[in-house]
Coordinates of C-alpha atoms and ligand atoms in Angstrom, one line a residue:
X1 CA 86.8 140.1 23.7
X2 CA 84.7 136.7 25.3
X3 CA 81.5 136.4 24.2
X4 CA 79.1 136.5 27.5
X5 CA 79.0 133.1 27.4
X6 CA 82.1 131.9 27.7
X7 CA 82.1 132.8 31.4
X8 CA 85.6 130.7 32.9
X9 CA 83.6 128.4 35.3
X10 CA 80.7 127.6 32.2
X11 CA 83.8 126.3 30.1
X12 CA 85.2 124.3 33.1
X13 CA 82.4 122.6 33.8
X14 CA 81.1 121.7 30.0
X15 CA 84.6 120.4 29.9
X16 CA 84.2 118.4 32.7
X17 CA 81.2 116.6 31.1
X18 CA 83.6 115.4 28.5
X19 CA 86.2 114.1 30.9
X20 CA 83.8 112.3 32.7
X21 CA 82.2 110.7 29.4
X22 CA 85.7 110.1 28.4
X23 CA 86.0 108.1 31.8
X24 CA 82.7 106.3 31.8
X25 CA 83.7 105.3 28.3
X26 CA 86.8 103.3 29.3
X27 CA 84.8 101.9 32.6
X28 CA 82.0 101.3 30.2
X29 CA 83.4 99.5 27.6
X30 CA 86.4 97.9 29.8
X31 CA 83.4 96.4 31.9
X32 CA 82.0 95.0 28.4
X33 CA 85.2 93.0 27.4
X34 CA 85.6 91.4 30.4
X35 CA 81.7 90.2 31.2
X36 CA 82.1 89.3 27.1
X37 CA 85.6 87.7 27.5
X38 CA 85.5 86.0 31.0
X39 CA 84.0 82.9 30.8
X40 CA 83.2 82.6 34.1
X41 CA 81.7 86.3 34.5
X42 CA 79.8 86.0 31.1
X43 CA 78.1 82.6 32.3
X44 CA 77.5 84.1 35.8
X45 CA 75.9 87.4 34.1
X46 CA 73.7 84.8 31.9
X47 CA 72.7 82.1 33.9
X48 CA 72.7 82.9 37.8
X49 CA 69.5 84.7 38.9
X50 CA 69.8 88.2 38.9
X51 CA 73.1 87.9 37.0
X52 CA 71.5 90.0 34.7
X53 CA 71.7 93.0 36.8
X54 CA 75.3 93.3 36.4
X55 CA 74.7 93.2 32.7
X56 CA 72.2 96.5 33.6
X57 CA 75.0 98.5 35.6
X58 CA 77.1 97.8 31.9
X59 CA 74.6 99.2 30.1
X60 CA 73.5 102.1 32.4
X61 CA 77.3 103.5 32.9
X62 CA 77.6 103.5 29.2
X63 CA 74.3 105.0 28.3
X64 CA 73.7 107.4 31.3
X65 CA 78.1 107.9 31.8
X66 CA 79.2 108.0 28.1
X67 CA 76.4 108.7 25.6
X68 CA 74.8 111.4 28.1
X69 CA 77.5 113.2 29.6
X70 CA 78.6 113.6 25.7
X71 CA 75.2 114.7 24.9
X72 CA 75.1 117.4 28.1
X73 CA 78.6 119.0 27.3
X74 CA 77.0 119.1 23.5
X75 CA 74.2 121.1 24.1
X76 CA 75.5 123.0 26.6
X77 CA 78.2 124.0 24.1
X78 CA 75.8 124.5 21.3
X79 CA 72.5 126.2 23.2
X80 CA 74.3 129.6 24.5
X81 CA 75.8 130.1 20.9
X82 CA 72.5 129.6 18.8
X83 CA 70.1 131.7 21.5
X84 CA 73.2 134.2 22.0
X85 CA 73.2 134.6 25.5
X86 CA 74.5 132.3 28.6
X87 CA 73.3 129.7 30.2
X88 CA 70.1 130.9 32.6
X89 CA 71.8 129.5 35.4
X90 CA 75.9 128.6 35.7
X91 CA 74.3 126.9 40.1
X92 CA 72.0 125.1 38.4
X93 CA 75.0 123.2 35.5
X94 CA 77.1 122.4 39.1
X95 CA 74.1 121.0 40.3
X96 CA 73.5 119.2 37.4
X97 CA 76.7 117.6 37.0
X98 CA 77.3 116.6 40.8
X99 CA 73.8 115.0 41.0
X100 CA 74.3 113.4 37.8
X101 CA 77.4 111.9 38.6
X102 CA 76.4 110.9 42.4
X103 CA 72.9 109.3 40.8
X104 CA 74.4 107.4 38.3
X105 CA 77.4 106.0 40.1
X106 CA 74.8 105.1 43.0
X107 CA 72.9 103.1 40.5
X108 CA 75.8 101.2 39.1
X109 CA 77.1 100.4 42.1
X110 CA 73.9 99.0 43.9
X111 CA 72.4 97.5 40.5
X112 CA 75.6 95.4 40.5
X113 CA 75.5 94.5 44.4
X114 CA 72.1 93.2 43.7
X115 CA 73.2 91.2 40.8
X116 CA 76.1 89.7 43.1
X117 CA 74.2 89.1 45.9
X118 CA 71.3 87.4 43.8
X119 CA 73.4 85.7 41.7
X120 CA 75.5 83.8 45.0
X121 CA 72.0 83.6 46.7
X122 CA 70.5 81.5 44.0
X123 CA 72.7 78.5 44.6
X124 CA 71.6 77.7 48.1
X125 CA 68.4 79.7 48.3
X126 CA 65.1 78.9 46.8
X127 CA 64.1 81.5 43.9
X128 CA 61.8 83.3 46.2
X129 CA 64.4 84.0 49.2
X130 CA 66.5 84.9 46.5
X131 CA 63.7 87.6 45.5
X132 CA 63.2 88.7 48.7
X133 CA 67.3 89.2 49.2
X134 CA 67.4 91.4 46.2
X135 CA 64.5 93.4 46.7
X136 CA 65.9 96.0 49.2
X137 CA 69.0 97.1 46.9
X138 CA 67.0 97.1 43.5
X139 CA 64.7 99.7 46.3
X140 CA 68.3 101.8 46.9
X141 CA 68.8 101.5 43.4
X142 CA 65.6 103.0 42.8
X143 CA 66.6 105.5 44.7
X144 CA 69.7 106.8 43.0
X145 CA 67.7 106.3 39.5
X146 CA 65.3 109.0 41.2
X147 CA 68.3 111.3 41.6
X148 CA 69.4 111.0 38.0
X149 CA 65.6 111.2 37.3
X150 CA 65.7 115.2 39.2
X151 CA 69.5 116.0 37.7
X152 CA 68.1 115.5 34.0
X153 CA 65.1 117.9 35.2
X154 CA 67.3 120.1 36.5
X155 CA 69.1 120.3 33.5
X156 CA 66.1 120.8 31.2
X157 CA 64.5 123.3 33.2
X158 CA 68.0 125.2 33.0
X159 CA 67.9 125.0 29.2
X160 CA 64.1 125.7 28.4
X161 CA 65.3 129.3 30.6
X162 CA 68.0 129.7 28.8
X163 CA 66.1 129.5 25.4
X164 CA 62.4 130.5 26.3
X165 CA 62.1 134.4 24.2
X166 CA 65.3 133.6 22.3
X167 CA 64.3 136.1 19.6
X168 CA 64.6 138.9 21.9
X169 CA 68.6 138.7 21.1
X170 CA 68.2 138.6 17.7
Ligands
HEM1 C1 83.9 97.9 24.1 C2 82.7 98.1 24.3 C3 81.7 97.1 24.7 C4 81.7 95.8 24.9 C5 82.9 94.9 24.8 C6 80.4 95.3 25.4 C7 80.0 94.0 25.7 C8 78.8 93.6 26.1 C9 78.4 92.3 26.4 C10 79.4 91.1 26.4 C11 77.1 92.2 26.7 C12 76.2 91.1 26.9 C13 76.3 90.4 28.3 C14 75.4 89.2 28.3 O1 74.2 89.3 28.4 O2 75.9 88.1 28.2 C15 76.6 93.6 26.5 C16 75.3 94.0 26.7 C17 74.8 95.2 26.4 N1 75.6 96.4 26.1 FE1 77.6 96.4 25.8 N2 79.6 96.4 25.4 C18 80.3 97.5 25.0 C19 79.8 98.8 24.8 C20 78.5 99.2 25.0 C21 78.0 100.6 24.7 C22 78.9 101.8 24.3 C23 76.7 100.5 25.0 C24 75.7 101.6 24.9 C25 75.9 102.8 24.5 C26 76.3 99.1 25.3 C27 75.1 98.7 25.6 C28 74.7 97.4 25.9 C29 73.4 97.0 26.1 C30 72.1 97.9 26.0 C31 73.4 95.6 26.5 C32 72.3 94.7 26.9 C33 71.6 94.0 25.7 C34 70.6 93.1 26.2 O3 70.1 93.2 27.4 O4 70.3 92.2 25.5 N3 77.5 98.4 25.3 N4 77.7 94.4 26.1
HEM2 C1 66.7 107.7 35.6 C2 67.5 106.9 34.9 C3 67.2 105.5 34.6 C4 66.8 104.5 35.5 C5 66.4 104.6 36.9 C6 66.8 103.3 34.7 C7 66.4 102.0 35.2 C8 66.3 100.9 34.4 C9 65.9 99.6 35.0 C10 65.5 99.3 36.4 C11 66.1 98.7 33.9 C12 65.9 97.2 34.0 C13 64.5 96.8 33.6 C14 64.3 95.2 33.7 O1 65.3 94.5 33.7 O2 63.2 94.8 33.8 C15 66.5 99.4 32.8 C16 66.8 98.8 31.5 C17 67.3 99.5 30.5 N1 67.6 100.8 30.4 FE1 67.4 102.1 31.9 N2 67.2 103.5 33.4 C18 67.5 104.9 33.3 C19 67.9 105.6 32.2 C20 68.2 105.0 31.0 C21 68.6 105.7 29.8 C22 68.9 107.2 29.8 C23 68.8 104.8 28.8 C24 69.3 105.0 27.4 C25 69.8 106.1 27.0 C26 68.4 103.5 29.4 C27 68.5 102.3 28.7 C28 68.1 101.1 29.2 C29 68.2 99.9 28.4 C30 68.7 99.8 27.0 C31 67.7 98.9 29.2 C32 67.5 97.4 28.9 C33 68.8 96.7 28.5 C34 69.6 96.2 29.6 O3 70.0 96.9 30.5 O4 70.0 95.0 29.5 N3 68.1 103.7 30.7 N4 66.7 100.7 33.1

Protein backbone atom coordinates (compact mmCIF):
# COMPACT_ATOMS: atom_id res chain seq x y z
CA UNK A 1 0.00 0.00 0.00
CA UNK A 2 1.51 3.93 -0.77
CA UNK A 3 2.03 5.77 2.07
CA UNK A 4 -0.26 9.13 1.77
CA UNK A 5 2.41 10.85 0.56
CA UNK A 6 3.58 9.35 -2.24
CA UNK A 7 0.60 10.79 -4.10
CA UNK A 8 1.72 10.15 -8.27
CA UNK A 9 1.82 13.81 -9.20
CA UNK A 10 4.07 14.73 -5.59
CA UNK A 11 6.67 12.15 -6.97
CA UNK A 12 6.51 13.62 -10.55
CA UNK A 13 7.17 16.85 -9.61
CA UNK A 14 10.07 16.25 -6.71
CA UNK A 15 11.50 14.32 -9.57
CA UNK A 16 11.34 17.06 -11.87
CA UNK A 17 13.36 19.23 -9.44
CA UNK A 18 16.17 16.81 -9.89
CA UNK A 19 16.03 16.82 -13.75
CA UNK A 20 16.11 20.33 -13.78
CA UNK A 21 19.16 20.54 -11.29
CA UNK A 22 20.62 17.88 -13.40
CA UNK A 23 20.18 20.31 -16.37
CA UNK A 24 21.20 23.56 -14.72
CA UNK A 25 24.28 21.62 -13.67
CA UNK A 26 25.54 20.92 -17.20
CA UNK A 27 24.40 24.63 -18.37
CA UNK A 28 26.04 25.75 -15.16
CA UNK A 29 29.23 24.28 -15.23
CA UNK A 30 29.42 24.08 -19.22
CA UNK A 31 28.98 28.00 -18.97
CA UNK A 32 32.12 27.88 -16.41
CA UNK A 33 34.65 26.15 -18.81
CA UNK A 34 34.12 28.12 -21.52
CA UNK A 35 34.14 31.89 -19.75
CA UNK A 36 37.41 29.96 -17.89
CA UNK A 37 38.80 28.47 -21.19
CA UNK A 38 37.99 31.16 -23.78
CA UNK A 39 40.38 33.67 -23.89
CA UNK A 40 38.52 36.08 -25.42
CA UNK A 41 35.24 35.49 -23.20
CA UNK A 42 37.29 35.29 -19.93
CA UNK A 43 39.09 38.71 -20.75
CA UNK A 44 35.69 40.19 -21.84
CA UNK A 45 33.94 38.89 -18.54
CA UNK A 46 37.12 40.52 -16.63
CA UNK A 47 37.89 43.56 -18.16
CA UNK A 48 34.91 45.22 -20.22
CA UNK A 49 32.48 47.15 -17.99
CA UNK A 50 29.75 45.16 -16.87
CA UNK A 51 31.50 42.05 -18.19
CA UNK A 52 31.06 41.01 -14.81
CA UNK A 53 27.47 40.41 -15.13
CA UNK A 54 27.88 37.54 -17.23
CA UNK A 55 30.10 36.14 -14.60
CA UNK A 56 26.71 36.71 -12.17
CA UNK A 57 24.21 34.79 -14.65
CA UNK A 58 27.20 31.76 -14.13
CA UNK A 59 26.97 31.91 -10.70
CA UNK A 60 23.18 32.44 -10.28
CA UNK A 61 22.17 29.36 -12.69
CA UNK A 62 24.41 27.26 -10.67
CA UNK A 63 23.48 28.34 -7.23
CA UNK A 64 19.64 29.12 -7.78
CA UNK A 65 19.52 26.08 -10.89
CA UNK A 66 21.72 23.31 -9.43
CA UNK A 67 22.44 23.78 -5.67
CA UNK A 68 18.62 24.80 -5.03
CA UNK A 69 16.57 22.77 -7.23
CA UNK A 70 18.77 19.78 -5.38
CA UNK A 71 17.95 21.29 -2.13
CA UNK A 72 13.88 21.67 -3.03
CA UNK A 73 13.54 18.00 -4.33
CA UNK A 74 15.57 17.08 -0.90
CA UNK A 75 13.30 18.41 1.41
CA UNK A 76 10.47 17.85 -0.31
CA UNK A 77 11.52 14.15 -0.27
CA UNK A 78 12.54 14.22 3.31
CA UNK A 79 9.68 16.71 5.12
CA UNK A 80 6.44 14.34 4.32
CA UNK A 81 8.39 11.26 5.66
CA UNK A 82 9.73 12.82 9.05
CA UNK A 83 6.18 14.82 9.90
CA UNK A 84 4.20 11.62 8.34
CA UNK A 85 1.75 13.25 6.38
CA UNK A 86 1.87 14.99 2.71
CA UNK A 87 2.76 17.89 1.59
CA UNK A 88 0.02 20.83 2.78
CA UNK A 89 -0.35 21.70 -0.63
CA UNK A 90 0.62 19.46 -4.00
CA UNK A 91 -0.90 23.68 -6.19
CA UNK A 92 1.31 25.27 -4.26
CA UNK A 93 4.87 22.68 -5.28
CA UNK A 94 3.51 23.35 -9.26
CA UNK A 95 3.54 26.73 -8.38
CA UNK A 96 6.66 26.64 -6.87
CA UNK A 97 8.49 24.89 -9.52
CA UNK A 98 7.10 26.89 -12.59
CA UNK A 99 7.81 30.27 -10.87
CA UNK A 100 11.07 29.06 -9.87
CA UNK A 101 12.11 28.05 -13.13
CA UNK A 102 10.50 31.17 -15.11
CA UNK A 103 12.33 33.61 -12.32
CA UNK A 104 15.47 32.20 -12.56
CA UNK A 105 15.86 31.68 -16.20
CA UNK A 106 14.52 35.44 -16.48
CA UNK A 107 17.38 36.48 -14.43
CA UNK A 108 20.03 34.68 -16.26
CA UNK A 109 18.95 35.69 -19.37
CA UNK A 110 18.70 39.54 -18.74
CA UNK A 111 21.70 39.62 -16.21
CA UNK A 112 23.75 38.37 -19.18
CA UNK A 113 22.01 40.84 -21.84
CA UNK A 114 23.12 43.56 -19.47
CA UNK A 115 26.62 42.27 -19.30
CA UNK A 116 26.65 42.13 -23.31
CA UNK A 117 25.25 45.21 -23.86
CA UNK A 118 27.54 46.99 -21.23
CA UNK A 119 30.39 45.27 -22.08
CA UNK A 120 30.11 46.43 -26.18
CA UNK A 121 28.81 49.89 -24.91
CA UNK A 122 31.96 50.55 -23.02
CA UNK A 123 34.27 50.78 -26.03
CA UNK A 124 32.59 53.75 -27.70
CA UNK A 125 30.50 55.14 -24.80
CA UNK A 126 31.71 57.07 -21.87
CA UNK A 127 31.31 55.05 -18.47
CA UNK A 128 28.30 57.00 -17.63
CA UNK A 129 26.22 56.29 -20.98
CA UNK A 130 27.31 53.05 -20.43
CA UNK A 131 25.50 53.18 -16.83
CA UNK A 132 22.65 54.62 -18.12
CA UNK A 133 22.36 51.71 -21.04
CA UNK A 134 22.52 49.05 -18.45
CA UNK A 135 20.29 50.33 -16.00
CA UNK A 136 16.93 49.36 -17.48
CA UNK A 137 17.80 45.51 -17.83
CA UNK A 138 19.62 45.11 -14.38
CA UNK A 139 15.65 46.93 -13.52
CA UNK A 140 14.03 43.70 -15.61
CA UNK A 141 16.45 41.64 -13.92
CA UNK A 142 15.32 42.89 -10.74
CA UNK A 143 12.25 41.87 -11.64
CA UNK A 144 12.67 38.21 -12.32
CA UNK A 145 14.91 38.12 -9.01
CA UNK A 146 11.50 39.38 -7.32
CA UNK A 147 9.75 36.29 -8.79
CA UNK A 148 12.30 33.91 -7.49
CA UNK A 149 12.16 36.10 -4.33
CA UNK A 150 7.91 35.02 -4.03
CA UNK A 151 8.58 31.18 -5.44
CA UNK A 152 11.06 30.58 -2.47
CA UNK A 153 8.16 32.11 -0.14
CA UNK A 154 5.79 30.09 -1.71
CA UNK A 155 7.70 27.24 -1.03
CA UNK A 156 8.43 27.96 2.68
CA UNK A 157 5.00 28.89 3.50
CA UNK A 158 4.01 25.30 1.84
CA UNK A 159 6.47 23.60 4.17
CA UNK A 160 5.96 25.51 7.59
CA UNK A 161 1.93 24.02 6.78
CA UNK A 162 3.05 20.97 6.12
CA UNK A 163 5.03 20.69 9.44
CA UNK A 164 3.38 23.27 11.83
CA UNK A 165 1.54 20.58 14.80
CA UNK A 166 3.64 17.69 13.50
CA UNK A 167 3.21 15.80 16.77
CA UNK A 168 -0.36 15.32 16.19
CA UNK A 169 0.78 12.24 13.78
CA UNK A 170 2.86 10.86 16.14
C1 LIG B 1 32.68 22.92 -14.09
C2 LIG B 1 32.24 23.78 -13.23
C3 LIG B 1 32.63 25.23 -13.15
C4 LIG B 1 33.55 25.96 -13.84
C5 LIG B 1 34.50 25.49 -14.92
C6 LIG B 1 33.51 27.33 -13.33
C7 LIG B 1 34.28 28.39 -13.78
C8 LIG B 1 34.26 29.67 -13.29
C9 LIG B 1 35.08 30.77 -13.74
C10 LIG B 1 36.09 30.68 -14.87
C11 LIG B 1 34.78 31.85 -12.99
C12 LIG B 1 35.46 33.21 -12.96
C13 LIG B 1 35.13 34.13 -14.06
C14 LIG B 1 36.00 35.37 -13.90
O1 LIG B 1 35.71 36.21 -13.06
O2 LIG B 1 36.98 35.47 -14.64
C15 LIG B 1 33.78 31.44 -12.03
C16 LIG B 1 33.22 32.26 -11.08
C17 LIG B 1 32.33 31.85 -10.13
N1 LIG B 1 31.72 30.61 -10.04
FE1 LIG B 1 32.10 29.02 -11.25
N2 LIG B 1 32.57 27.38 -12.34
C18 LIG B 1 32.01 26.12 -12.20
C19 LIG B 1 31.02 25.74 -11.32
C20 LIG B 1 30.52 26.55 -10.33
C21 LIG B 1 29.53 26.14 -9.33
C22 LIG B 1 28.92 24.73 -9.23
C23 LIG B 1 29.28 27.22 -8.55
C24 LIG B 1 28.36 27.37 -7.38
C25 LIG B 1 27.63 26.42 -6.87
C26 LIG B 1 30.10 28.31 -9.04
C27 LIG B 1 30.15 29.57 -8.48
C28 LIG B 1 30.92 30.59 -8.93
C29 LIG B 1 30.98 31.90 -8.27
C30 LIG B 1 30.22 32.31 -7.01
C31 LIG B 1 31.85 32.68 -9.03
C32 LIG B 1 32.18 34.15 -8.82
C33 LIG B 1 33.36 34.35 -7.95
C34 LIG B 1 33.70 35.82 -7.86
O3 LIG B 1 32.84 36.68 -8.14
O4 LIG B 1 34.83 36.10 -7.51
N3 LIG B 1 30.82 27.87 -10.12
N4 LIG B 1 33.47 30.11 -12.23
C1 LIG C 1 16.07 36.14 -5.43
C2 LIG C 1 17.18 35.61 -5.79
C3 LIG C 1 18.47 36.37 -6.01
C4 LIG C 1 18.69 37.59 -6.56
C5 LIG C 1 17.68 38.57 -7.14
C6 LIG C 1 20.14 37.82 -6.52
C7 LIG C 1 20.76 38.96 -7.02
C8 LIG C 1 22.12 39.19 -6.99
C9 LIG C 1 22.79 40.35 -7.52
C10 LIG C 1 22.08 41.55 -8.16
C11 LIG C 1 24.11 40.19 -7.32
C12 LIG C 1 25.22 41.12 -7.78
C13 LIG C 1 25.67 42.05 -6.71
C14 LIG C 1 26.77 42.97 -7.25
O1 LIG C 1 27.43 42.66 -8.23
O2 LIG C 1 26.93 44.04 -6.67
C15 LIG C 1 24.32 38.93 -6.66
C16 LIG C 1 25.54 38.39 -6.31
C17 LIG C 1 25.71 37.17 -5.75
N1 LIG C 1 24.72 36.27 -5.38
FE1 LIG C 1 22.76 36.49 -5.72
N2 LIG C 1 20.74 36.75 -5.94
C18 LIG C 1 19.75 35.84 -5.60
C19 LIG C 1 19.93 34.63 -4.97
C20 LIG C 1 21.15 34.10 -4.61
C21 LIG C 1 21.33 32.82 -3.96
C22 LIG C 1 20.20 31.90 -3.54
C23 LIG C 1 22.67 32.65 -3.80
C24 LIG C 1 23.42 31.51 -3.18
C25 LIG C 1 22.94 30.33 -2.91
C26 LIG C 1 23.33 33.82 -4.37
C27 LIG C 1 24.70 34.01 -4.41
C28 LIG C 1 25.32 35.13 -4.89
C29 LIG C 1 26.76 35.29 -4.94
C30 LIG C 1 27.78 34.22 -4.49
C31 LIG C 1 27.00 36.56 -5.47
C32 LIG C 1 28.35 37.23 -5.72
C33 LIG C 1 29.26 36.46 -6.59
C34 LIG C 1 29.10 36.66 -8.06
O3 LIG C 1 28.02 36.50 -8.65
O4 LIG C 1 30.12 36.96 -8.67
N3 LIG C 1 22.39 34.67 -4.85
N4 LIG C 1 23.07 38.32 -6.47
Amino acid sequence: MREPWEDEEYVKYTLWFIFACVVYSIIGFSWGALMGGIHDFRHFVDHRMFGKLIVRAHTHINLLGWVEMAIFAAVYYVVPRLAKRPIYSLKLVKVHFWTHNFGLIGMVVFFTTAGIIGGIASQTLPPADVELLVRPWLAVMGIFGSIVLLANCIWAYNIFRTCAGWRKNW
